[in-house]
Structure formats: C-alpha cells, structure tokens
C-alpha cells in the first residue's frame, strides 16, 4: 500500500538495533534518553512475549529486549542444549513489536570469568515450589536478571505472570536490594482452549498438547469454586478434580493455594492458585488469581 499525501505508511518496519556485546549495549544505551524499559527473554518469542513488548512499548520511550538462554538456571538434566534458539524469528517479532534495541550476548560475554562464584540468594521462597524441583534455579534467574538490569540501566521491567514465582522473586530482589527499577507484571496469554503460552509448548506432541490442558482446567475449577463461596480446602479439592477430569497422563508436581505475594500463612481474600505438572518429558507451570471470601 502506498501512503497518501500527509499519511505515514503503517507498513514501515521499525528499526531495531541488534547488539551482542556489553560495550555495544553501553554505547547504544547511552544514546537513549527518556524512559527505558527492558523485557528479558530466553528467545523463542511467542504471543506471551509480544504482550510484554506491547506493554513496554506503551509505557516507555525506548524498549530493550534481551535474548539470552541463561545456563545458570538449567539443572544438569534439564534442556539447556535443546532449548529452542530462534534468533532470526525473534528479531522479526521484536521489529514488528517496535523494540528499539535487542541485546543477544553469548555465554562468554555474559559470564566472562566463567560461572559466577557470587550469585543472588533468593531466600526461602527460592527453595519452595519451582525451587524444590529445580535446585539453584532461582539463584540463576535472579543473578542474570540483576546483571541485565545493571547492563541495561532500565527504568521499567516487564515480567509475565505465567512465571509467577519468578515475578514475585524479582519484585522482592529489587525491593530488598534497592534496585532502582519498577517491576511490572503482565497477565498470562492463553490459547483459545486455555493452555498458557510457553516456549516449552513446542516440545508437546498433539496428544500431549491435549493432556496439558489438565493444568488450566485445574485453575478454572479452583477459581469457579472460589467464586461460588468455597473456602481454601474446597478450592483445592475442586482444582484437583479439575486436574484429573480430562485426558489422563499429566503427572502432578504441585497444586497449591497461597497468599498473592507467596508469603507463608493462612490464605484469605485475594489468593493465587499455582500448578506444576509433567506432560511426557515436558514440565509445565501455570497459575491464576482466585478470590476467597475473607471470612472463610
Ligand atoms: O523467564 C525467562 O525467560 C527467564 O527466566 C529470564 C527472566 C529471561 C531470565 O533468564
């Protein structure tokens, strides 16, 4: 389509600068004044990342995307080597979403001295839920997040609610360590049938994709029980029934109802239902807000 007089073609592609080194990032960052947002990713960008990018674009003058598969957050038997690496496709997504700068470093660029001896300790919450099944995972996540916040010097950072424990721990780290950034949570993007978008969904066979609906079904059933006035026990029972109600085969790791800040203690009023399960060789997580009667 040719733009008419006075019009700007909507098909003009955004110019997204790609840098691989911290020196080039520093130079590109120094050239930008105004509010800077960073969206951190491990690549394999999907609709969930696009919604983070849209939020970032609407709130900041400049949007930086980081693409880095962080070895520190993978256990010895996890999928670091096979994790999807799709830089060209990711750059297309970044261009279309209007990102200004993409930082895609190598492992040596991020960790020039080898694996860092000093890491961020996530505290007790880092040892629970995901941390129970994945020892050291949140040490690795928070260490790379802090490094990327230092390198990008962002004012705002956007994290998906899909990884709810990660979002909570990033918030806590920034508060506890006085990191000068606003952490913004963005709701989970779902497929029409309820499956939460995740880079790991591409590991699922068509049959496993159906089995994976156990997770969102559990969350829906729990939320419905809460809306019907159920207490914490009723919500959890309904969620377990929902988990098992469809195509069998998902192996539950945890299904818990917690305070929205994942603080220990009794759950009343606003709460969060979190689930993790294995579907074949793929570990999936999901969560949803629920509201309990404060008197229940
Ligand atoms: O959520 C992710 O993709 C990763 O944990 C993150 C935040 C990019 C850190 O490597």
Tab-separated table of C-alpha atoms and ligand atoms in Angstrom:
chain	number	residue	atom	x	y	z
A	1	UNK	CA	0.000	0.000	0.000
A	2	UNK	CA	1.401	3.440	-0.911
A	3	UNK	CA	0.963	6.123	1.701
A	4	UNK	CA	-1.168	9.055	0.525
A	5	UNK	CA	-0.278	12.722	0.974
A	6	UNK	CA	0.221	13.510	4.680
A	7	UNK	CA	-0.046	9.842	5.665
A	8	UNK	CA	2.643	7.634	7.082
A	9	UNK	CA	2.571	4.069	5.804
A	10	UNK	CA	1.769	1.671	8.609
A	11	UNK	CA	3.945	-0.883	6.850
A	12	UNK	CA	7.204	0.942	7.584
A	13	UNK	CA	9.221	-1.534	9.639
A	14	UNK	CA	10.606	-0.349	12.940
A	15	UNK	CA	14.399	-0.066	13.028
A	16	UNK	CA	15.596	-2.440	15.732
A	17	UNK	CA	19.288	-2.320	16.557
A	18	UNK	CA	20.924	-5.660	17.384
A	19	UNK	CA	23.966	-5.764	19.663
A	20	UNK	CA	25.877	-8.746	21.030
A	21	UNK	CA	28.470	-7.186	23.338
A	22	UNK	CA	28.196	-5.244	26.571
A	23	UNK	CA	30.348	-2.458	25.029
A	24	UNK	CA	27.888	-2.034	22.137
A	25	UNK	CA	24.965	-2.191	24.549
A	26	UNK	CA	26.527	0.535	26.702
A	27	UNK	CA	27.058	2.742	23.631
A	28	UNK	CA	23.505	2.175	22.334
A	29	UNK	CA	22.033	2.727	25.802
A	30	UNK	CA	23.988	5.972	26.325
A	31	UNK	CA	22.494	7.362	23.107
A	32	UNK	CA	18.965	6.994	24.543
A	33	UNK	CA	17.381	9.486	26.889
A	34	UNK	CA	13.897	9.256	28.364
A	35	UNK	CA	12.238	6.223	29.937
A	36	UNK	CA	13.838	2.886	29.106
A	37	UNK	CA	12.058	-0.456	29.502
A	38	UNK	CA	13.649	-3.881	29.365
A	39	UNK	CA	11.891	-7.143	28.516
A	40	UNK	CA	14.155	-10.083	29.376
A	41	UNK	CA	13.701	-13.297	27.440
A	42	UNK	CA	15.414	-16.545	26.553
A	43	UNK	CA	14.154	-16.156	22.965
A	44	UNK	CA	11.670	-18.474	21.222
A	45	UNK	CA	9.350	-15.491	21.424
A	46	UNK	CA	5.610	-16.162	21.384
A	47	UNK	CA	2.358	-14.271	21.932
A	48	UNK	CA	3.109	-14.019	25.687
A	49	UNK	CA	6.348	-12.127	24.987
A	50	UNK	CA	4.532	-9.962	22.439
A	51	UNK	CA	2.133	-8.824	25.135
A	52	UNK	CA	5.121	-7.884	27.365
A	53	UNK	CA	6.555	-5.926	24.436
A	54	UNK	CA	3.243	-4.154	23.798
A	55	UNK	CA	3.020	-3.114	27.461
A	56	UNK	CA	6.632	-1.944	27.419
A	57	UNK	CA	6.073	-0.010	24.173
A	58	UNK	CA	3.042	1.748	25.648
A	59	UNK	CA	4.898	2.796	28.815
A	60	UNK	CA	8.445	3.693	27.748
A	61	UNK	CA	10.302	5.893	25.253
A	62	UNK	CA	12.755	3.085	24.445
A	63	UNK	CA	12.285	-0.678	24.616
A	64	UNK	CA	15.228	-3.042	25.024
A	65	UNK	CA	14.745	-6.794	24.597
A	66	UNK	CA	17.361	-9.200	25.920
A	67	UNK	CA	17.653	-12.653	24.380
A	68	UNK	CA	19.882	-14.990	26.348
A	69	UNK	CA	19.499	-18.664	27.226
A	70	UNK	CA	20.999	-18.477	30.707
A	71	UNK	CA	22.951	-21.641	31.580
A	72	UNK	CA	22.876	-20.750	35.291
A	73	UNK	CA	19.167	-21.526	35.565
A	74	UNK	CA	19.289	-25.001	33.989
A	75	UNK	CA	19.933	-28.108	36.088
A	76	UNK	CA	22.273	-30.869	34.852
A	77	UNK	CA	19.376	-32.948	33.468
A	78	UNK	CA	17.407	-30.028	32.015
A	79	UNK	CA	17.007	-28.806	28.449
A	80	UNK	CA	19.797	-26.174	28.141
A	81	UNK	CA	21.285	-27.727	24.985
A	82	UNK	CA	17.953	-28.406	23.296
A	83	UNK	CA	16.238	-25.160	24.388
A	84	UNK	CA	14.925	-23.525	21.163
A	85	UNK	CA	17.251	-20.864	19.742
A	86	UNK	CA	15.427	-18.919	17.032
A	87	UNK	CA	17.203	-15.545	16.790
A	88	UNK	CA	16.083	-14.600	13.253
A	89	UNK	CA	12.397	-15.249	14.051
A	90	UNK	CA	12.786	-13.469	17.396
A	91	UNK	CA	14.230	-10.398	15.670
A	92	UNK	CA	11.193	-10.301	13.364
A	93	UNK	CA	8.904	-10.344	16.413
A	94	UNK	CA	10.954	-7.550	18.021
A	95	UNK	CA	10.820	-5.425	14.856
A	96	UNK	CA	7.068	-5.881	14.497
A	97	UNK	CA	6.538	-5.037	18.180
A	98	UNK	CA	8.572	-1.841	17.830
A	99	UNK	CA	11.536	-2.805	20.046
A	100	UNK	CA	14.406	-0.328	19.714
A	101	UNK	CA	17.317	-2.445	20.797
A	102	UNK	CA	17.974	-6.178	21.133
A	103	UNK	CA	20.843	-7.413	23.307
A	104	UNK	CA	21.716	-11.016	22.421
A	105	UNK	CA	25.010	-11.827	24.154
A	106	UNK	CA	26.973	-15.086	24.110
A	107	UNK	CA	27.536	-17.021	27.327
A	108	UNK	CA	31.183	-15.795	27.388
A	109	UNK	CA	30.004	-12.192	27.027
A	110	UNK	CA	27.607	-12.526	29.968
A	111	UNK	CA	29.957	-14.550	32.165
A	112	UNK	CA	33.478	-13.519	31.066
A	113	UNK	CA	35.052	-15.040	34.178
A	114	UNK	CA	33.185	-18.331	33.775
A	115	UNK	CA	30.282	-19.303	36.030
A	116	UNK	CA	29.985	-16.589	38.679
A	117	UNK	CA	31.001	-17.621	42.200
A	118	UNK	CA	28.800	-14.894	43.693
A	119	UNK	CA	25.073	-15.301	42.974
A	120	UNK	CA	21.880	-13.687	44.225
A	121	UNK	CA	20.385	-15.766	47.036
A	122	UNK	CA	16.592	-15.841	46.550
A	123	UNK	CA	15.943	-16.655	50.236
A	124	UNK	CA	13.394	-19.214	51.486
A	125	UNK	CA	10.868	-18.626	48.672
A	126	UNK	CA	13.561	-19.638	46.190
A	127	UNK	CA	13.691	-23.095	47.784
A	128	UNK	CA	9.925	-23.699	47.550
A	129	UNK	CA	7.609	-24.696	44.636
A	130	UNK	CA	9.768	-24.425	41.468
A	131	UNK	CA	12.868	-24.236	43.663
A	132	UNK	CA	12.047	-27.620	45.229
A	133	UNK	CA	12.048	-29.399	41.866
A	134	UNK	CA	14.777	-27.235	40.364
A	135	UNK	CA	17.514	-26.623	42.958
A	136	UNK	CA	19.552	-23.488	42.177
A	137	UNK	CA	17.052	-22.337	39.533
A	138	UNK	CA	16.164	-19.010	41.164
A	139	UNK	CA	19.788	-18.272	42.118
A	140	UNK	CA	20.481	-18.474	38.369
A	141	UNK	CA	17.414	-16.453	37.370
A	142	UNK	CA	17.945	-13.624	39.856
A	143	UNK	CA	21.665	-13.427	39.111
A	144	UNK	CA	21.089	-12.930	35.374
A	145	UNK	CA	18.140	-10.574	35.952
A	146	UNK	CA	20.249	-8.370	38.236
A	147	UNK	CA	23.122	-8.368	35.729
A	148	UNK	CA	20.780	-7.438	32.861
A	149	UNK	CA	19.226	-4.649	34.936
A	150	UNK	CA	22.716	-3.276	35.636
A	151	UNK	CA	23.771	-3.552	31.982
A	152	UNK	CA	20.613	-2.002	30.524
A	153	UNK	CA	20.036	0.548	33.329
A	154	UNK	CA	16.318	0.241	32.627
A	155	UNK	CA	13.683	2.281	34.459
A	156	UNK	CA	10.945	-0.305	33.913
A	157	UNK	CA	10.988	-4.055	33.506
A	158	UNK	CA	8.114	-6.320	32.439
A	159	UNK	CA	7.625	-9.935	33.558
A	160	UNK	CA	4.820	-12.344	32.691
A	161	UNK	CA	2.531	-13.575	35.460
A	162	UNK	CA	2.834	-17.041	33.893
A	163	UNK	CA	6.119	-17.437	35.817
A	164	UNK	CA	4.507	-16.092	38.967
A	165	UNK	CA	7.152	-17.186	41.461
A	166	UNK	CA	9.828	-15.633	39.241
A	167	UNK	CA	7.883	-12.347	39.096
A	168	UNK	CA	7.432	-12.370	42.895
A	169	UNK	CA	11.126	-13.030	43.490
A	170	UNK	CA	12.256	-10.351	41.016
A	171	UNK	CA	9.990	-7.868	42.830
A	172	UNK	CA	11.402	-8.938	46.164
A	173	UNK	CA	15.008	-8.757	44.968
A	174	UNK	CA	14.502	-5.221	43.626
A	175	UNK	CA	12.862	-4.151	46.882
A	176	UNK	CA	15.331	-5.886	49.218
A	177	UNK	CA	18.440	-4.816	47.297
A	178	UNK	CA	17.220	-1.300	46.346
A	179	UNK	CA	17.456	-1.910	42.615
A	180	UNK	CA	16.127	1.300	41.006
A	181	UNK	CA	13.611	-0.209	38.581
A	182	UNK	CA	9.822	-0.573	38.502
A	183	UNK	CA	8.805	-4.230	38.079
A	184	UNK	CA	5.540	-4.632	36.171
A	185	UNK	CA	3.622	-7.926	35.982
A	186	UNK	CA	1.691	-8.705	32.773
A	187	UNK	CA	-1.221	-11.221	32.690
A	188	UNK	CA	-0.686	-14.638	31.118
A	189	UNK	CA	-1.611	-15.039	27.450
A	190	UNK	CA	-3.577	-18.233	26.739
A	191	UNK	CA	-4.503	-20.278	23.696
A	192	UNK	CA	-8.266	-20.262	22.966
A	193	UNK	CA	-8.629	-23.596	24.840
A	194	UNK	CA	-6.901	-22.222	27.949
A	195	UNK	CA	-3.327	-23.524	27.589
A	196	UNK	CA	-0.881	-20.878	28.829
A	197	UNK	CA	1.566	-19.787	26.127
A	198	UNK	CA	5.076	-21.027	26.843
A	199	UNK	CA	8.249	-21.569	24.830
A	200	UNK	CA	8.206	-25.168	26.070
A	201	UNK	CA	4.781	-25.874	24.489
A	202	UNK	CA	6.645	-26.568	21.259
A	203	UNK	CA	8.008	-29.758	22.882
A	204	UNK	CA	4.438	-31.184	23.167
A	205	UNK	CA	3.135	-33.739	20.655
A	206	UNK	CA	-0.518	-33.193	19.560
A	207	UNK	CA	-1.626	-35.862	22.076
A	208	UNK	CA	0.423	-34.282	24.883
A	209	UNK	CA	-0.980	-30.870	23.960
A	210	UNK	CA	-4.456	-32.211	24.908
A	211	UNK	CA	-3.123	-33.760	28.146
A	212	UNK	CA	-1.526	-30.391	29.025
A	213	UNK	CA	-4.999	-28.857	29.379
A	214	UNK	CA	-5.112	-30.511	32.840
A	215	UNK	CA	-3.252	-27.502	34.249
A	216	UNK	CA	-5.577	-24.731	33.046
A	217	UNK	CA	-8.602	-26.942	33.797
A	218	UNK	CA	-7.447	-27.271	37.425
A	219	UNK	CA	-7.082	-23.493	37.727
A	220	UNK	CA	-10.510	-22.831	36.193
A	221	UNK	CA	-12.172	-25.352	38.512
A	222	UNK	CA	-10.455	-23.822	41.556
A	223	UNK	CA	-11.420	-20.279	40.555
A	224	UNK	CA	-15.035	-21.358	39.984
A	225	UNK	CA	-15.163	-22.977	43.442
A	226	UNK	CA	-13.830	-19.744	44.969
A	227	UNK	CA	-16.444	-17.656	43.100
A	228	UNK	CA	-19.124	-19.999	44.451
A	229	UNK	CA	-18.003	-19.102	48.010
A	230	UNK	CA	-15.748	-22.137	48.643
A	231	UNK	CA	-13.018	-21.922	51.284
A	232	UNK	CA	-9.362	-22.833	50.672
A	233	UNK	CA	-9.972	-26.577	51.118
A	234	UNK	CA	-12.936	-26.540	48.703
A	235	UNK	CA	-10.913	-24.606	46.118
A	236	UNK	CA	-8.044	-27.096	46.303
A	237	UNK	CA	-10.380	-30.098	46.101
A	238	UNK	CA	-12.117	-28.634	43.039
A	239	UNK	CA	-8.750	-27.888	41.433
A	240	UNK	CA	-7.583	-31.493	41.960
A	241	UNK	CA	-10.833	-32.813	40.469
A	242	UNK	CA	-10.427	-30.434	37.512
A	243	UNK	CA	-6.826	-31.575	37.001
A	244	UNK	CA	-7.898	-35.200	36.688
A	245	UNK	CA	-11.111	-34.619	34.727
A	246	UNK	CA	-9.857	-34.644	31.128
A	247	UNK	CA	-7.399	-36.649	29.040
A	248	UNK	CA	-5.252	-38.531	31.611
A	249	UNK	CA	-1.455	-38.589	31.597
A	250	UNK	CA	-0.290	-35.403	33.329
A	251	UNK	CA	1.837	-36.091	36.434
A	252	UNK	CA	1.177	-33.504	39.110
A	253	UNK	CA	4.181	-31.940	40.813
A	254	UNK	CA	2.333	-29.369	42.970
A	255	UNK	CA	-1.046	-27.685	43.205
A	256	UNK	CA	-1.094	-25.039	45.917
A	257	UNK	CA	-3.160	-22.084	47.040
A	258	UNK	CA	-1.131	-19.244	48.510
A	259	UNK	CA	-1.153	-15.620	49.517
A	260	UNK	CA	-0.761	-13.395	46.358
A	261	UNK	CA	2.792	-12.457	47.442
A	262	UNK	CA	3.596	-16.145	48.065
A	263	UNK	CA	4.036	-15.373	51.767
A	264	UNK	CA	3.506	-18.332	54.132
A	265	UNK	CA	0.429	-18.330	56.374
A	266	UNK	CA	-3.356	-18.621	56.118
A	267	UNK	CA	-4.958	-17.687	52.811
A	268	UNK	CA	-7.943	-15.324	52.845
A	269	UNK	CA	-9.330	-12.818	50.327
A	270	UNK	CA	-7.112	-12.428	47.227
A	271	UNK	CA	-5.008	-15.552	46.652
A	272	UNK	CA	-3.069	-17.369	43.940
A	273	UNK	CA	-3.535	-20.935	42.748
A	274	UNK	CA	-0.348	-22.426	41.281
A	275	UNK	CA	0.164	-25.716	39.465
A	276	UNK	CA	3.132	-27.605	38.007
A	277	UNK	CA	2.986	-30.928	36.172
A	278	UNK	CA	4.913	-33.143	33.822
A	279	UNK	CA	3.390	-33.964	30.454
A	280	UNK	CA	5.629	-36.599	28.874
A	281	UNK	CA	9.132	-35.174	29.229
A	282	UNK	CA	7.965	-31.558	29.490
A	283	UNK	CA	7.454	-29.757	32.790
A	284	UNK	CA	4.731	-27.107	32.597
A	285	UNK	CA	3.588	-24.490	35.102
A	286	UNK	CA	0.549	-22.234	35.305
A	287	UNK	CA	-1.297	-20.108	37.867
A	288	UNK	CA	-4.340	-17.913	38.299
A	289	UNK	CA	-5.694	-15.367	40.745
A	290	UNK	CA	-8.600	-16.501	42.920
A	291	UNK	CA	-10.605	-14.532	45.454
A	292	UNK	CA	-11.652	-16.296	48.636
A	293	UNK	CA	-14.304	-14.979	50.947
A	294	UNK	CA	-12.189	-13.096	53.603
A	295	UNK	CA	-14.433	-14.639	56.308
A	296	UNK	CA	-13.956	-18.249	55.098
B	1	LIG	O1	11.519	-16.003	32.116
B	1	LIG	C1	12.565	-16.164	31.444
B	1	LIG	O2	12.532	-16.311	30.225
B	1	LIG	C2	13.923	-16.202	32.156
B	1	LIG	O3	13.830	-16.811	33.396
B	1	LIG	C3	14.571	-14.813	32.274
B	1	LIG	C4	13.768	-13.872	33.136
B	1	LIG	C5	14.746	-14.194	30.884
B	1	LIG	C6	15.966	-14.933	32.916
B	1	LIG	O4	16.802	-15.757	32.161
